[in-house]
Amino acid sequence: MSYHRLTLSHTLLQEQRRLGRSGTFTSLMNDIITACKMVSNEVSRGALAGNLGVAGSENVQGEEQKKLDVLANDIFLHMNALGGKYAAMASEELEDVHTVHGSADGRYLLLFDPLDGSSNIDVNVSVGSIFSILRLPEGAKPGSAETFLQSGVQQVAAGYALYGPSTMMVLTTGSGVNGYTLDRSVGMFFLTHPNMQVPADTQEFSINASRQRFWEPPIKRYIDECLSGKEGPRGKNFNMRWIASMVAEVHRILVRGGVFLYPMDTENAKTGGKLRLMYEANPMSFIIEQAGGLATTGRQRIMEIAPSGLHQRVPVILGSKNEVERLIAYHQE
Ligand code: P6P
């Protein structure tokens, strides 16, 4: 019975009252919620809405854009500009910063990957949207990329929407992590996963094993030990998952533990890794850390990286605390 549950808007209002906030943050969060509901609707209609397939364009990453990449990006830009609370936005799909005109009092910056994992769209596998919110630095001129180059610890909030068998939103504002499920009959997200915690131990790892020949020694050692199972140094068997949709991997880890690895390797070292710092690694690291997990490059806490560019790529190892600590130790040896 949904009506016994708190809605996402209610929990935001509770937080606003608890912290004595003005309501600006609540209203900008509601715009993101609306954008995610709209993207969910388009994703779920898929072929019926003619939304599958490629858009015939490339994004700033040189990746072929799917129609839904472009549509999700437009929805995020439009819905989040209306509230006038953002000074500017940055998207995986846009090379430059998108200045929000008419937002004189915009004190926040929004970064997002509007549709992460979109290579899964045409084969009907879960995809998601990832977002991160920063404050516009005092006295900064909105619209310059430099205002976005803040380390992950500066994030005001981070979250994702997962368009899976059910549509969920997971959100942190720095006081833990809550998960909400969309009830399409009333068009509202209801609190279904309060205070999510990543189990400290796991028997499940996520890595793209086709890149094994490029792995650095610490990764090779860790994965080999997992694959050795009960008879090996870990004394237990492991299972592997790779969905190629970071949002789905992170959500599974939040629910039942695990470790996700997209490490630096000899092939991607020239670009610094695969995943993007500002709108993938940082928001996911904030969520994982707030849920008791860890997030590292193997050599550095992700949220302490001083960004050098809006689309900077970094290695990502995140999830169950004890497994990530083991991987950090292997990188230090
Ligand atoms: P690969 C999706 O493109 C993404 O950014 C993440 O969501 C996902 O974890 C990763 O890249 C998949 O990368 O190399 O396995 O296709």
Coordinates of C-alpha atoms and ligand atoms in Angstrom, one line a residue:
M1 CA 0.0 0.0 0.0
S2 CA 2.0 3.0 -1.3
Y3 CA 0.0 5.6 0.6
H4 CA 1.5 4.4 3.9
R5 CA 4.9 5.2 2.6
L6 CA 6.8 8.5 2.6
T7 CA 7.1 10.1 -0.8
L8 CA 10.5 11.4 -2.0
S9 CA 9.1 14.9 -1.9
H10 CA 8.1 14.4 1.8
T11 CA 11.5 13.2 2.8
L12 CA 13.1 16.3 1.1
L13 CA 10.6 18.6 2.9
Q14 CA 11.5 16.8 6.2
E15 CA 15.2 17.3 5.5
Q16 CA 14.5 21.0 4.6
R17 CA 12.7 21.6 7.9
R18 CA 15.3 19.6 9.9
L19 CA 18.1 21.7 8.5
G20 CA 16.1 25.0 8.5
R21 CA 16.7 25.4 4.7
S22 CA 15.0 27.9 2.5
G23 CA 13.5 25.4 0.2
T24 CA 15.7 26.2 -2.8
F25 CA 17.4 22.8 -2.7
T26 CA 14.0 21.0 -2.3
S27 CA 12.7 22.7 -5.4
L28 CA 15.7 22.0 -7.5
M29 CA 15.6 18.3 -6.4
N30 CA 12.0 18.2 -7.5
D31 CA 13.0 19.3 -11.0
I32 CA 15.5 16.5 -11.2
I33 CA 12.8 14.0 -10.0
T34 CA 10.5 15.2 -12.8
A35 CA 13.2 14.9 -15.4
C36 CA 13.9 11.3 -14.2
K37 CA 10.2 10.4 -14.4
M38 CA 10.1 11.7 -18.0
V39 CA 13.2 9.8 -19.0
S40 CA 11.8 6.7 -17.4
N41 CA 8.6 7.1 -19.5
E42 CA 10.6 7.4 -22.7
V43 CA 12.9 4.5 -21.9
S44 CA 10.0 2.2 -21.0
R45 CA 8.2 3.0 -24.3
G46 CA 11.3 2.0 -26.3
A47 CA 10.6 0.9 -29.8
L48 CA 6.9 1.9 -29.5
A49 CA 8.0 5.5 -29.4
G50 CA 10.6 5.1 -32.0
N51 CA 13.2 5.8 -29.4
L52 CA 15.7 2.9 -30.2
G53 CA 18.7 3.1 -32.4
V54 CA 21.3 5.7 -33.0
A55 CA 20.9 9.4 -33.3
G56 CA 23.4 9.7 -36.1
S57 CA 25.7 12.0 -34.0
E58 CA 28.7 11.7 -31.7
N59 CA 29.1 13.2 -28.2
V60 CA 32.1 15.0 -26.8
Q61 CA 33.6 11.6 -25.9
G62 CA 33.5 10.6 -29.5
E63 CA 30.9 8.0 -28.7
E64 CA 28.0 7.3 -31.0
Q65 CA 24.8 8.8 -29.5
K66 CA 21.6 6.8 -29.2
K67 CA 18.3 8.6 -29.8
L68 CA 17.5 8.3 -26.1
D69 CA 20.9 9.8 -25.1
V70 CA 19.9 13.0 -27.0
L71 CA 16.3 12.9 -25.7
A72 CA 17.3 12.3 -22.1
N73 CA 19.9 15.1 -22.3
D74 CA 17.2 17.5 -23.7
I75 CA 14.8 16.5 -20.9
F76 CA 17.4 17.2 -18.2
L77 CA 18.5 20.5 -19.6
H78 CA 14.9 21.7 -20.1
M79 CA 13.4 20.5 -16.8
N80 CA 16.3 21.7 -14.7
A81 CA 16.5 25.1 -16.3
L82 CA 12.9 26.0 -15.5
G83 CA 13.4 26.3 -11.8
G84 CA 16.1 29.0 -12.2
K85 CA 18.0 27.6 -9.3
Y86 CA 21.1 26.5 -11.3
A87 CA 23.7 28.9 -12.5
A88 CA 24.9 26.4 -15.0
M89 CA 24.8 22.7 -16.0
A90 CA 27.3 20.2 -17.4
S91 CA 26.4 17.0 -19.2
E92 CA 28.3 14.0 -20.6
E93 CA 26.6 14.8 -23.8
L94 CA 27.8 18.4 -24.1
E95 CA 31.3 19.6 -24.7
D96 CA 30.9 22.9 -22.9
V97 CA 29.1 24.2 -19.8
H98 CA 25.4 25.0 -20.4
T99 CA 24.6 28.4 -18.8
V100 CA 21.1 28.8 -17.5
H101 CA 19.8 32.1 -18.7
G102 CA 17.6 34.1 -16.4
S103 CA 18.7 32.3 -13.3
A104 CA 19.9 35.4 -11.5
D105 CA 19.8 33.7 -8.1
G106 CA 21.2 30.4 -9.3
R107 CA 23.5 29.2 -6.6
Y108 CA 23.9 25.6 -7.7
L109 CA 25.7 23.7 -10.4
L110 CA 24.2 20.5 -11.9
L111 CA 26.3 17.8 -13.6
F112 CA 24.7 14.7 -15.1
D113 CA 25.1 11.7 -17.3
P114 CA 21.5 11.7 -18.7
L115 CA 21.6 8.1 -19.8
D116 CA 24.4 5.9 -18.6
G117 CA 24.9 2.5 -20.1
S118 CA 23.0 3.4 -23.2
S119 CA 24.7 0.7 -25.2
N120 CA 22.1 -1.5 -23.4
I121 CA 19.1 0.4 -24.6
D122 CA 18.5 -1.5 -27.9
V123 CA 18.8 -4.9 -26.1
N124 CA 16.4 -3.8 -23.3
V125 CA 18.9 -4.0 -20.4
S126 CA 18.7 -1.6 -17.4
V127 CA 20.2 1.9 -17.9
G128 CA 20.2 4.9 -15.6
S129 CA 20.7 8.7 -15.1
I130 CA 23.4 9.9 -12.7
F131 CA 23.6 13.5 -11.2
S132 CA 25.7 15.5 -8.9
I133 CA 25.0 18.9 -7.4
L134 CA 27.7 21.5 -6.5
R135 CA 27.5 25.0 -5.1
L136 CA 28.5 27.9 -7.4
P137 CA 31.6 29.2 -5.6
E138 CA 31.1 32.7 -4.0
G139 CA 31.7 35.5 -6.5
A140 CA 32.3 33.0 -9.3
K141 CA 31.2 33.9 -12.9
P142 CA 28.6 31.3 -13.8
G143 CA 29.2 29.6 -17.2
S144 CA 32.9 29.0 -16.9
A145 CA 34.0 25.3 -16.7
E146 CA 36.4 26.3 -13.9
T147 CA 33.5 26.8 -11.5
F148 CA 32.6 23.1 -11.9
L149 CA 36.2 21.8 -11.2
Q150 CA 35.5 21.1 -7.5
S151 CA 36.6 17.8 -5.8
G152 CA 33.9 15.2 -4.9
V153 CA 33.9 16.1 -1.2
Q154 CA 32.3 19.5 -2.2
Q155 CA 29.2 17.8 -3.6
V156 CA 25.9 19.0 -2.0
A157 CA 24.0 16.0 -3.2
A158 CA 24.3 13.0 -5.6
G159 CA 22.0 10.4 -6.9
Y160 CA 20.8 8.2 -9.7
A161 CA 17.7 6.9 -11.4
L162 CA 17.7 3.3 -12.4
Y163 CA 15.4 2.4 -15.2
G164 CA 15.1 -1.4 -14.5
P165 CA 12.2 -3.8 -13.9
S166 CA 11.1 -1.0 -11.6
T167 CA 12.2 2.6 -11.8
M168 CA 14.1 3.7 -8.6
M169 CA 15.8 6.8 -7.4
V170 CA 18.7 6.6 -5.0
L171 CA 19.8 9.9 -3.3
T172 CA 22.3 11.2 -0.8
T173 CA 22.6 14.7 0.6
G174 CA 25.4 13.8 3.0
S175 CA 23.2 12.2 5.7
G176 CA 23.0 8.6 4.4
V177 CA 21.4 7.0 1.4
N178 CA 17.7 6.4 0.7
G179 CA 16.1 4.5 -2.2
Y180 CA 12.7 5.2 -3.7
T181 CA 10.5 3.3 -6.1
L182 CA 8.3 4.9 -8.7
D183 CA 4.6 4.1 -8.4
R184 CA 3.5 4.8 -12.0
S185 CA -0.2 4.8 -11.0
V186 CA 0.3 8.0 -9.1
G187 CA 3.5 9.2 -10.7
M188 CA 5.4 9.5 -7.4
F189 CA 8.5 8.0 -5.9
F190 CA 7.9 6.2 -2.5
L191 CA 10.6 5.5 0.1
T192 CA 11.2 1.7 -0.1
H193 CA 14.9 1.4 0.8
P194 CA 15.7 3.7 3.8
N195 CA 19.3 4.1 5.0
M196 CA 20.9 1.8 2.5
Q197 CA 24.2 0.2 3.7
V198 CA 26.8 -1.6 1.6
P199 CA 27.7 -4.9 3.3
A200 CA 31.4 -4.8 4.2
D201 CA 32.2 -8.2 2.7
T202 CA 31.1 -9.8 -0.5
Q203 CA 31.6 -12.8 -2.8
E204 CA 30.8 -10.9 -6.0
F205 CA 33.0 -8.8 -8.3
S206 CA 32.2 -6.7 -11.4
I207 CA 34.8 -6.2 -14.1
N208 CA 35.0 -6.3 -17.8
A209 CA 37.1 -9.5 -18.0
S210 CA 37.7 -9.0 -21.8
R211 CA 40.3 -6.4 -20.7
Q212 CA 42.3 -8.9 -18.7
R213 CA 45.4 -8.6 -21.0
F214 CA 45.7 -4.9 -20.1
W215 CA 45.3 -5.2 -16.3
E216 CA 48.0 -3.9 -13.9
P217 CA 49.5 -6.5 -11.4
P218 CA 47.3 -5.5 -8.4
I219 CA 44.1 -6.1 -10.4
K220 CA 45.5 -9.3 -11.9
R221 CA 46.3 -10.6 -8.4
Y222 CA 43.0 -9.7 -7.0
I223 CA 40.9 -11.2 -9.7
D224 CA 43.1 -14.4 -9.9
E225 CA 42.6 -14.9 -6.2
C226 CA 38.8 -14.5 -6.5
L227 CA 38.8 -17.0 -9.4
S228 CA 40.9 -19.5 -7.3
G229 CA 37.8 -19.8 -5.1
K230 CA 37.7 -21.9 -1.9
E231 CA 41.0 -23.7 -2.7
G232 CA 42.7 -20.4 -3.2
P233 CA 44.1 -17.7 -0.8
R234 CA 40.6 -16.2 -0.3
G235 CA 39.2 -19.5 1.0
K236 CA 35.8 -18.8 -0.6
N237 CA 34.2 -18.9 -4.0
F238 CA 33.3 -15.7 -5.9
N239 CA 30.7 -14.9 -8.5
M240 CA 31.1 -12.3 -11.3
R241 CA 28.6 -9.8 -12.8
W242 CA 29.1 -7.3 -15.7
I243 CA 26.1 -5.4 -16.9
A244 CA 28.0 -2.6 -18.7
S245 CA 25.7 -0.2 -16.9
M246 CA 27.4 1.4 -13.9
V247 CA 24.1 2.5 -12.4
A248 CA 22.8 -1.1 -12.3
E249 CA 26.2 -2.4 -10.9
V250 CA 26.3 0.3 -8.2
H251 CA 22.6 -0.4 -7.2
R252 CA 23.3 -4.2 -6.9
I253 CA 26.3 -3.4 -4.7
L254 CA 24.2 -1.1 -2.5
V255 CA 21.6 -3.8 -2.1
R256 CA 23.7 -6.9 -1.6
G257 CA 27.4 -5.9 -1.6
G258 CA 30.1 -6.4 -4.2
V259 CA 33.0 -4.6 -5.7
F260 CA 33.0 -2.8 -9.1
L261 CA 36.2 -2.3 -10.9
Y262 CA 36.9 -0.2 -14.0
P263 CA 40.6 0.2 -13.3
M264 CA 43.4 2.0 -15.0
D265 CA 45.0 -0.4 -17.5
T266 CA 47.8 -0.4 -20.0
E267 CA 45.3 0.4 -22.8
N268 CA 43.3 3.2 -21.2
A269 CA 46.2 4.7 -19.2
K270 CA 46.6 7.3 -22.0
T271 CA 43.1 8.8 -21.2
G272 CA 43.4 8.2 -17.5
G273 CA 40.8 5.4 -17.4
K274 CA 37.3 5.0 -18.9
L275 CA 34.7 6.4 -16.5
R276 CA 34.2 10.2 -16.1
L277 CA 35.1 11.8 -12.8
M278 CA 32.6 14.7 -12.5
Y279 CA 29.3 13.0 -13.4
E280 CA 30.0 9.3 -12.9
A281 CA 32.8 8.5 -10.4
N282 CA 32.2 11.4 -8.0
P283 CA 28.4 11.0 -7.6
M284 CA 28.6 7.2 -7.3
S285 CA 31.5 7.5 -4.8
F286 CA 29.5 10.0 -2.7
I287 CA 26.6 7.5 -2.6
I288 CA 28.8 4.5 -1.9
E289 CA 30.8 6.2 0.9
Q290 CA 27.5 7.5 2.5
A291 CA 26.4 3.9 2.5
G292 CA 29.5 2.7 4.4
G293 CA 31.5 1.6 1.3
L294 CA 34.8 2.9 -0.2
A295 CA 35.6 4.4 -3.6
T296 CA 39.2 4.7 -4.9
T297 CA 41.3 4.9 -8.0
G298 CA 43.4 2.2 -6.3
R299 CA 45.9 4.9 -5.4
Q300 CA 43.7 7.8 -4.2
R301 CA 40.2 8.4 -2.7
I302 CA 38.1 9.4 -5.7
M303 CA 36.3 12.2 -3.9
E304 CA 39.7 13.9 -3.1
I305 CA 40.8 14.2 -6.7
A306 CA 41.3 17.8 -7.7
P307 CA 39.6 17.9 -11.1
S308 CA 41.6 19.1 -14.1
G309 CA 38.8 19.0 -16.7
L310 CA 35.0 18.7 -17.0
H311 CA 35.2 15.4 -18.9
Q312 CA 38.2 14.0 -17.1
R313 CA 38.4 10.2 -16.9
V314 CA 39.6 8.2 -13.8
P315 CA 40.0 4.6 -12.7
V316 CA 37.2 3.4 -10.4
I317 CA 37.2 0.7 -7.8
L318 CA 34.2 0.9 -5.4
G319 CA 32.0 -1.1 -3.1
S320 CA 32.3 -3.3 -0.1
K321 CA 34.7 -1.8 2.4
N322 CA 36.8 -4.9 3.1
E323 CA 37.3 -5.8 -0.5
V324 CA 38.2 -2.2 -1.6
E325 CA 40.7 -2.0 1.3
R326 CA 42.3 -5.2 0.1
L327 CA 42.6 -3.7 -3.4
I328 CA 44.2 -0.5 -2.0
A329 CA 46.7 -2.7 -0.1
Y330 CA 47.6 -4.6 -3.3
H331 CA 48.2 -1.3 -5.1
Q332 CA 50.5 -0.1 -2.3
E333 CA 52.7 -3.3 -2.3
Ligands
P6P1 P1 32.5 -1.3 -21.3 C1 28.7 2.8 -19.9 O1 29.1 3.2 -21.2 C2 29.8 3.0 -18.9 O2 30.1 4.3 -18.9 C3 29.4 2.4 -17.6 O3 28.0 2.6 -17.3 C4 29.8 1.0 -17.6 O4 30.1 0.5 -16.4 C5 31.0 1.0 -18.6 O5 30.9 2.2 -19.3 C6 31.0 -0.2 -19.5 O6 32.2 -0.2 -20.2 O7 34.0 -1.1 -21.7 O8 32.4 -2.7 -20.6 O9 31.5 -1.2 -22.4

